[in-house]
Amino acid sequence: MGYKFKDKEEFKEEFKTRIIAKYGRSIEQSHITEKYMVLGTMIRDYAAMNWKASKEEIAKKNEKQMYYFSMEFLVGRLLTNNLMNLGIYDIVKDGLNDLGIDINELEEMESDAGLGNGGLGRLAACFLDSLASLGYAGHGNCIRYEYGLFKQKIVDGKQVEVPDQWLKLGNVWEVRKPKHAVNVKFYGSVEMEMDIYGKAKINHVGAQIIRAVPYDMEVVGHNTNLTNTLRLWSAEPAEDASNSQEFGEYIRDVIAINQNVYPDDSTEAGRYLRLKQQYFFVSAGLTALIKAHLRVYDTLDNFAEKNAIQLNDTHPVLAIPELMRILMDDYLYEWDDAFRIVQEAVAYTNHTVLSEALEKWPVNMVRTLLPRIYMIIEEIDRRYCYDLNYKYYRSDLINSTRIIIDGQVHMANLAIIGSHSVNGVAALHTHILINDVFKNQYAIGPQKFNNKTNGITHRRWLVYSNPQLKALLDKTIGESYIEHPQDLEKLMNYVDDVQVQEEFLQVKLERKKILAAYIKEVTGIEVDVNSIFDVQAKRLHAYKRQLLNVMHIIYLYQKMKEDPNFRIFPRTFIFAAKAAPAYTFAKKVIQLIHAIAERVNNDPDISQYMKVVFIPNYGVSIAEILMNAADVSEQISTAGKEASGTGNMKFMMNGAITLGTLDGANVEIVDRVGYDNALIFGLKVEDVETMKRANSYNVWDYYNHIPHLKKIVDSFIDGTWSDNKDEFKIIYDELMFKNDEYFLLADFDAYQATQARIREHYKDRHHWARMCLVNIAKSGYFSSDRTIEEYARDIWHLNKITVK
Ligand code: 26V
């Protein structure tokens, strides 16, 4: 334990010894999975010394720590990342090579830790990387899901979900910590009695008790000894689970808690379980945190001074009443003192403005599952209303911002009331929160609201996953951008340098070849690496408008079929997207993409000009080879709907041109690169607002007056894409009978015209390369290092820690 090899030879010795010690076999006889497991364990142990030193240093200096409470951490693979961050990648690679082992083969053995749905979970993982790399004590708290988000298979052109068994080889990075296990209580009822001082004492009786056991993962930073912790909680039967529940049923309840990550719009049946998951990891996380605090300090009075809790969306908002419960019931704090501590410790990040995604739980559900927590929520609500009423606030203001409204617990309102900071994730998004979604909450507490534009870790998303671009950057501007991503700006001195432009195009070509080989392997489709790679990779959702992209493809196809003189610069349209299992419309869009691909790719008149590819099972590892091979980055959500987007930043950092609406962080991308280096089109937030307010949008006007739109839309129901004319009818209905909620027809012509401009730009290779280089040069701002510095400065008030 804690062994650190100094050089290649020591590494080889240790590796050989460990293979024998663990599996009783020589290297030659051992299986590749065994080699992977041993290597992973070795790296974990290598970092363990830093882990121990970090914990000691933090305790010794009484440093403040931050805990990122999130239902999701989309970590992806860690082997390469940890080796690189530790600075031992080359030693290990060469050592393995001497032993006849290809490190790439071992890297491929690792499963993605897919503990998340999309942007929100990946953001949490990027934040952990930046926290450790910048020297901040910032940890993650989540659930150890048995299965990640489903794996996507495509069968007969349709999405099929299969379980993602990411733990099938075990998780080499985790350490089970049974000594830190805690109990979590559900159901039952609350009894109050008077203690001898006349103070109310709370007894939660008849509860179902579930044991939460933590599994800790090291979070290794780049070029630092500071090592943080991602704590994943696992549910197990409690020894003293003495309630009346039948045994088999109890076991099933226990297992269900950490069964799987919820796909974002899960059905009613799963909702109880989802709420249970939320309370489970929040309660376990806080109980352990309080205990840890009391091991160092003899009081909780300084809890908020020494601990910051960041809530990643409303999913962990029960932390607010749970911390109140612990402080009052277990440590006998008075309400006002407890509430002050909670508000000072807790901060909340909002990640969506979609009303259907703002969490609300029926009062009955919360009361039944969490009786004591419900009492506290009610009391927070009661005091909130009382207080504002006393200060003569308007009743409509109070009624729209309180927690319990019409029999539902409004989680965002609870988050805002119980915290000292509320942030959006891009400038435009925060603007919309302040002026629209949380307008009334803002009127009451404006000082809480702030913006923290998202970011991505440039280490994973540029330095490690795009070694070709890294080499070009190192040679051109030096390596300082690795420590200081804003130094990418130095590349501005070279954007007109023809030599650098050529070399960049060569890098891009290399990346396109790697992607093309992958596409061939998984789909059998051959793509032309000299065509424009036009990529849309993100969750499938109506507001993200993959369908607009599809409609444009149909438009080009129909036009080329009609007019033999109309031909386009060769283009490969690439999609990657998972649809929530119960989201019928989204699944139909995937099916439509496959139907179109089948037709277009096999049409001898067309396929040399255009190919359509759907890459199945989009996740972190696929993104690592997909984003950096793109020429065009599709960011085409309806203005006002995408809170930020983070894929847009990954594409930009790897030299792709944003084709986008003025939505989310796209706005800040254009702010930096200028309108000459991003292709912006379509309705703006104000336009959408105006049309909605005036009720002036009528999809039939567009359909009836623009012949090419009619032709595209009709193809959904006239048998063009399927023998069964009803196959894609719901897509037609969604557009034509729900008045095109996301304004696809309204934006189509602008989108089409901008796509045509891309073809013009691309023909001039040097001009195109220049645009890409400007994007890379300006992407430093979007490193999550910048984001984390802002959170640390404005919200968490953390100091940097040096660990020897
Ligand atoms: C949840 C749901 C649930 C109900 C049905 C529709 C729906 C749609 C979206 C969501 C996502 C909620 C939270 C989320 O993942 N937001 C994403 O967070 C990213 C990181 O801040 C941000 O870049 C994305 O724009 C935002 O969508």
Short mmCIF file of C-alpha atoms in Angstrom, two decimals, residues 69 141 182-186 202 204 210 212 233 275-291 300 303 309 311 315-333 335 338-339 341-343 345-346 366 369-378 380 411 414 418:
data_model
loop_
_atom_site.label_atom_id
_atom_site.label_comp_id
_atom_site.label_asym_id
_atom_site.label_seq_id
_atom_site.Cartn_x
_atom_site.Cartn_y
_atom_site.Cartn_z
CA PHE A 69 -23.78 16.68 -3.84
CA ASN A 141 -21.07 12.64 -2.97
CA VAL A 182 -24.36 4.96 8.49
CA ASN A 183 -28.09 4.23 8.75
CA VAL A 184 -30.82 5.98 6.79
CA LYS A 185 -34.47 5.89 7.91
CA PHE A 186 -37.57 5.80 5.74
CA ILE A 202 -38.18 13.74 18.39
CA HIS A 204 -38.73 8.53 14.53
CA ILE A 210 -31.25 0.92 5.50
CA ALA A 212 -25.45 3.08 3.63
CA TRP A 233 -23.01 5.22 -1.28
CA LEU A 275 -37.18 10.18 -4.07
CA LYS A 276 -35.79 7.38 -1.94
CA GLN A 277 -32.49 7.54 -3.81
CA GLN A 278 -32.35 11.28 -3.29
CA TYR A 279 -32.80 11.10 0.44
CA PHE A 280 -30.55 8.06 0.74
CA PHE A 281 -27.36 9.62 -0.54
CA VAL A 282 -28.09 13.03 0.93
CA SER A 283 -28.73 11.70 4.42
CA ALA A 284 -25.78 9.31 4.35
CA GLY A 285 -23.48 12.01 2.95
CA LEU A 286 -24.47 14.57 5.58
CA THR A 287 -24.35 12.17 8.50
CA ALA A 288 -20.82 11.15 7.53
CA LEU A 289 -19.85 14.77 6.95
CA ILE A 290 -21.05 15.83 10.40
CA LYS A 291 -19.13 12.97 12.00
CA LEU A 300 -20.89 22.33 14.86
CA PHE A 303 -19.88 23.93 10.35
CA ILE A 309 -22.28 22.06 0.18
CA LEU A 311 -26.38 21.11 -4.71
CA HIS A 315 -32.02 16.34 -6.88
CA PRO A 316 -30.06 16.67 -3.60
CA VAL A 317 -32.17 19.50 -2.14
CA LEU A 318 -33.36 17.33 0.72
CA ALA A 319 -29.94 18.18 2.15
CA ILE A 320 -31.55 21.37 3.44
CA PRO A 321 -34.22 19.80 5.71
CA GLU A 322 -31.91 16.87 6.47
CA LEU A 323 -29.17 19.15 7.80
CA MET A 324 -31.83 20.96 9.84
CA ARG A 325 -32.95 17.62 11.24
CA ILE A 326 -29.47 16.56 12.25
CA LEU A 327 -28.65 19.89 13.85
CA MET A 328 -31.92 20.11 15.78
CA ASP A 329 -32.79 16.53 16.63
CA ASP A 330 -29.32 15.06 17.09
CA TYR A 331 -27.35 18.10 18.27
CA LEU A 332 -30.13 20.11 19.90
CA TYR A 333 -29.74 23.35 17.95
CA TRP A 335 -34.34 26.50 14.78
CA ALA A 338 -29.68 25.70 12.68
CA PHE A 339 -31.24 27.54 9.77
CA ILE A 341 -25.86 27.29 9.51
CA VAL A 342 -27.77 25.54 6.73
CA GLN A 343 -28.19 28.67 4.63
CA ALA A 345 -23.31 26.12 4.10
CA VAL A 346 -25.60 25.35 1.18
CA VAL A 366 -42.83 13.12 0.96
CA LEU A 369 -41.57 8.30 2.90
CA LEU A 370 -39.89 10.95 5.06
CA PRO A 371 -42.21 11.96 7.90
CA ARG A 372 -39.70 13.98 9.92
CA ILE A 373 -38.25 15.68 6.86
CA TYR A 374 -41.74 16.64 5.76
CA MET A 375 -42.43 18.28 9.13
CA ILE A 376 -39.29 20.37 8.71
CA ILE A 377 -40.15 21.35 5.14
CA GLU A 378 -43.58 22.46 6.35
CA ILE A 380 -39.50 26.17 6.68
CA MET A 411 -37.90 21.66 -4.76
CA LEU A 414 -36.89 24.96 -1.14
CA GLY A 418 -32.56 27.25 2.19
#
